[in-house]
PDB file of C-alpha atoms and ligand atoms in Angstrom:
ATOM      1  CA  UNK U1191     -18.460   7.415 -19.957  1.00 78.00           C
ATOM      2  CA  UNK U1192     -16.307   7.372 -16.946  1.00 85.00           C
ATOM      3  CA  UNK U1193     -16.184  10.335 -14.903  1.00 88.00           C
ATOM      4  CA  UNK U1194     -13.137  11.373 -12.834  1.00 94.00           C
ATOM      5  CA  UNK U1195     -12.511  13.761 -10.184  1.00 96.00           C
ATOM      6  CA  UNK U1196      -9.455  14.993  -8.196  1.00 97.00           C
ATOM      7  CA  UNK U1197      -9.230  12.858  -5.109  1.00 97.00           C
ATOM      8  CA  UNK U1198      -7.862  15.936  -3.115  1.00 97.00           C
ATOM      9  CA  UNK U1199     -10.119  18.764  -4.140  1.00 98.00           C
ATOM     10  CA  UNK U1200     -13.094  17.017  -5.999  1.00 97.00           C
ATOM     11  CA  UNK U1201     -12.325  18.910  -9.336  1.00 97.00           C
ATOM     12  CA  UNK U1202     -14.138  17.394 -12.240  1.00 96.00           C
ATOM     13  CA  UNK U1203     -11.638  15.843 -14.689  1.00 95.00           C
ATOM     14  CA  UNK U1204     -11.782  14.275 -18.040  1.00 90.00           C
ATOM     15  CA  UNK U1205     -10.435  10.860 -19.068  1.00 85.00           C
ATOM     16  CA  UNK U1206      -7.978  12.434 -21.434  1.00 86.00           C
ATOM     17  CA  UNK U1207      -7.627  15.663 -19.694  1.00 85.00           C
ATOM     18  CA  UNK U1208      -3.974  17.091 -19.905  1.00 90.00           C
ATOM     19  CA  UNK U1209      -4.608  18.398 -16.477  1.00 91.00           C
ATOM     20  CA  UNK U1210      -5.449  14.912 -14.962  1.00 95.00           C
ATOM     21  CA  UNK U1211      -2.643  13.247 -13.102  1.00 97.00           C
ATOM     22  CA  UNK U1212      -2.448   9.904 -11.386  1.00 96.00           C
ATOM     23  CA  UNK U1213      -0.368   9.328  -8.128  1.00 97.00           C
ATOM     24  CA  UNK U1214       0.219   5.944  -6.642  1.00 97.00           C
ATOM     25  CA  UNK U1215       1.362   5.283  -3.036  1.00 96.00           C
ATOM     26  CA  UNK U1216       2.602   2.098  -1.832  1.00 96.00           C
ATOM     27  CA  UNK U1217       3.179   1.127   1.715  1.00 95.00           C
ATOM     28  CA  UNK U1218       5.161  -1.875   2.579  1.00 92.00           C
ATOM     29  CA  UNK U1219       7.003  -3.598   5.384  1.00 90.00           C
ATOM     30  CA  UNK U1220      10.653  -2.599   5.595  1.00 90.00           C
ATOM     31  CA  UNK U1221      12.660  -5.775   5.681  1.00 83.00           C
ATOM     32  CA  UNK U1222      16.220  -6.216   6.753  1.00 81.00           C
ATOM     33  CA  UNK U1223      18.363  -9.198   5.765  1.00 83.00           C
ATOM     34  CA  UNK U1224      17.250 -12.359   7.769  1.00 80.00           C
ATOM     35  CA  UNK U1225      19.951 -13.964   9.841  1.00 80.00           C
ATOM     36  CA  UNK U1226      19.761 -17.589   8.922  1.00 80.00           C
ATOM     37  CA  UNK U1227      21.334 -20.028  11.368  1.00 81.00           C
ATOM     38  CA  UNK U1228      21.167 -23.870  11.253  1.00 79.00           C
ATOM     39  CA  UNK U1229      18.459 -24.986  13.685  1.00 79.00           C
ATOM     40  CA  UNK U1230      17.149 -28.627  14.538  1.00 83.00           C
ATOM     41  CA  UNK U1231      14.291 -29.637  12.367  1.00 81.00           C
ATOM     42  CA  UNK U1232      11.894 -29.864  15.466  1.00 83.00           C
ATOM     43  CA  UNK U1233      12.647 -26.107  16.361  1.00 84.00           C
ATOM     44  CA  UNK U1234      11.858 -25.079  12.792  1.00 86.00           C
ATOM     45  CA  UNK U1235       8.492 -27.168  12.998  1.00 88.00           C
ATOM     46  CA  UNK U1236       7.708 -25.583  16.433  1.00 90.00           C
ATOM     47  CA  UNK U1237       8.396 -22.088  15.024  1.00 88.00           C
ATOM     48  CA  UNK U1238       6.297 -22.608  12.095  1.00 90.00           C
ATOM     49  CA  UNK U1239       3.474 -23.916  14.261  1.00 92.00           C
ATOM     50  CA  UNK U1240       3.630 -20.644  16.239  1.00 92.00           C
ATOM     51  CA  UNK U1241       3.614 -18.532  13.048  1.00 90.00           C
ATOM     52  CA  UNK U1242       0.449 -20.490  11.924  1.00 93.00           C
ATOM     53  CA  UNK U1243      -1.277 -19.947  15.255  1.00 94.00           C
ATOM     54  CA  UNK U1244      -0.541 -16.250  15.107  1.00 91.00           C
ATOM     55  CA  UNK U1245      -1.856 -16.039  11.487  1.00 89.00           C
ATOM     56  CA  UNK U1246      -5.074 -17.991  12.489  1.00 92.00           C
ATOM     57  CA  UNK U1247      -5.731 -15.417  15.282  1.00 93.00           C
ATOM     58  CA  UNK U1248      -5.020 -12.326  13.194  1.00 91.00           C
ATOM     59  CA  UNK U1249      -7.463 -10.176  11.322  1.00 92.00           C
ATOM     60  CA  UNK U1250      -6.745 -10.584   7.474  1.00 89.00           C
ATOM     61  CA  UNK U1251      -7.140  -7.111   6.879  1.00 88.00           C
ATOM     62  CA  UNK U1252      -4.550  -6.060   9.546  1.00 88.00           C
ATOM     63  CA  UNK U1253      -2.051  -8.601   7.983  1.00 86.00           C
ATOM     64  CA  UNK U1254      -2.412  -7.043   4.574  1.00 85.00           C
ATOM     65  CA  UNK U1255      -2.140  -3.449   5.926  1.00 86.00           C
ATOM     66  CA  UNK U1256       1.095  -4.524   7.865  1.00 86.00           C
ATOM     67  CA  UNK U1257       2.679  -6.091   4.628  1.00 88.00           C
ATOM     68  CA  UNK U1258       1.602  -4.289   1.620  1.00 92.00           C
ATOM     69  CA  UNK U1259      -1.037  -1.595   0.541  1.00 94.00           C
ATOM     70  CA  UNK U1260      -1.223   0.197  -2.735  1.00 95.00           C
ATOM     71  CA  UNK U1261      -3.369   3.350  -3.306  1.00 96.00           C
ATOM     72  CA  UNK U1262      -4.047   5.182  -6.513  1.00 97.00           C
ATOM     73  CA  UNK U1263      -5.490   8.798  -6.776  1.00 97.00           C
ATOM     74  CA  UNK U1264      -6.501  11.007  -9.554  1.00 97.00           C
ATOM     75  CA  UNK U1265      -5.303  14.484  -9.110  1.00 97.00           C
ATOM     76  CA  UNK U1266      -5.978  17.991 -10.965  1.00 97.00           C
ATOM     77  CA  UNK U1267      -2.861  20.017 -11.843  1.00 97.00           C
ATOM     78  CA  UNK U1268      -3.039  22.258  -8.890  1.00 97.00           C
ATOM     79  CA  UNK U1269      -3.154  19.253  -6.477  1.00 97.00           C
ATOM     80  CA  UNK U1270      -0.245  17.533  -8.276  1.00 97.00           C
ATOM     81  CA  UNK U1271       1.848  20.570  -7.432  1.00 97.00           C
ATOM     82  CA  UNK U1272       0.865  20.707  -3.865  1.00 97.00           C
ATOM     83  CA  UNK U1273       1.497  16.731  -3.557  1.00 97.00           C
ATOM     84  CA  UNK U1274       4.872  17.095  -5.235  1.00 97.00           C
ATOM     85  CA  UNK U1275       5.865  19.993  -2.785  1.00 97.00           C
ATOM     86  CA  UNK U1276       4.717  18.118   0.178  1.00 96.00           C
ATOM     87  CA  UNK U1277       3.997  14.502  -0.357  1.00 93.00           C
ATOM     88  CA  UNK U1278       2.782  13.603   3.126  1.00 91.00           C
ATOM     89  CA  UNK U1279       0.967  16.870   3.294  1.00 85.00           C
TER      90      UNK U1279
HETATM   91 ZN1   ZN W1382      -7.445  18.824  -7.096  1.00 68.24          ZN
END
């Protein structure tokens, strides 16, 4: 049997509990439109080489944190109300 508890206050919750809520939080990089201008093929190759070098030196977890993260929380009814009132609490 799967046990649930509120991730905010620790209250025990049942799987089909009508007082159990799920909150999801997504954090991702805001992107603005990319300015695409024609470049020489050798400039593109040099730029790609630099990006690859940067990625090889970077920490994979840091790259993931900077691009997209998703969290899922179980909440009791009281904590649901608190989160709705002040999401970043
Ligand atoms: Zn709670």
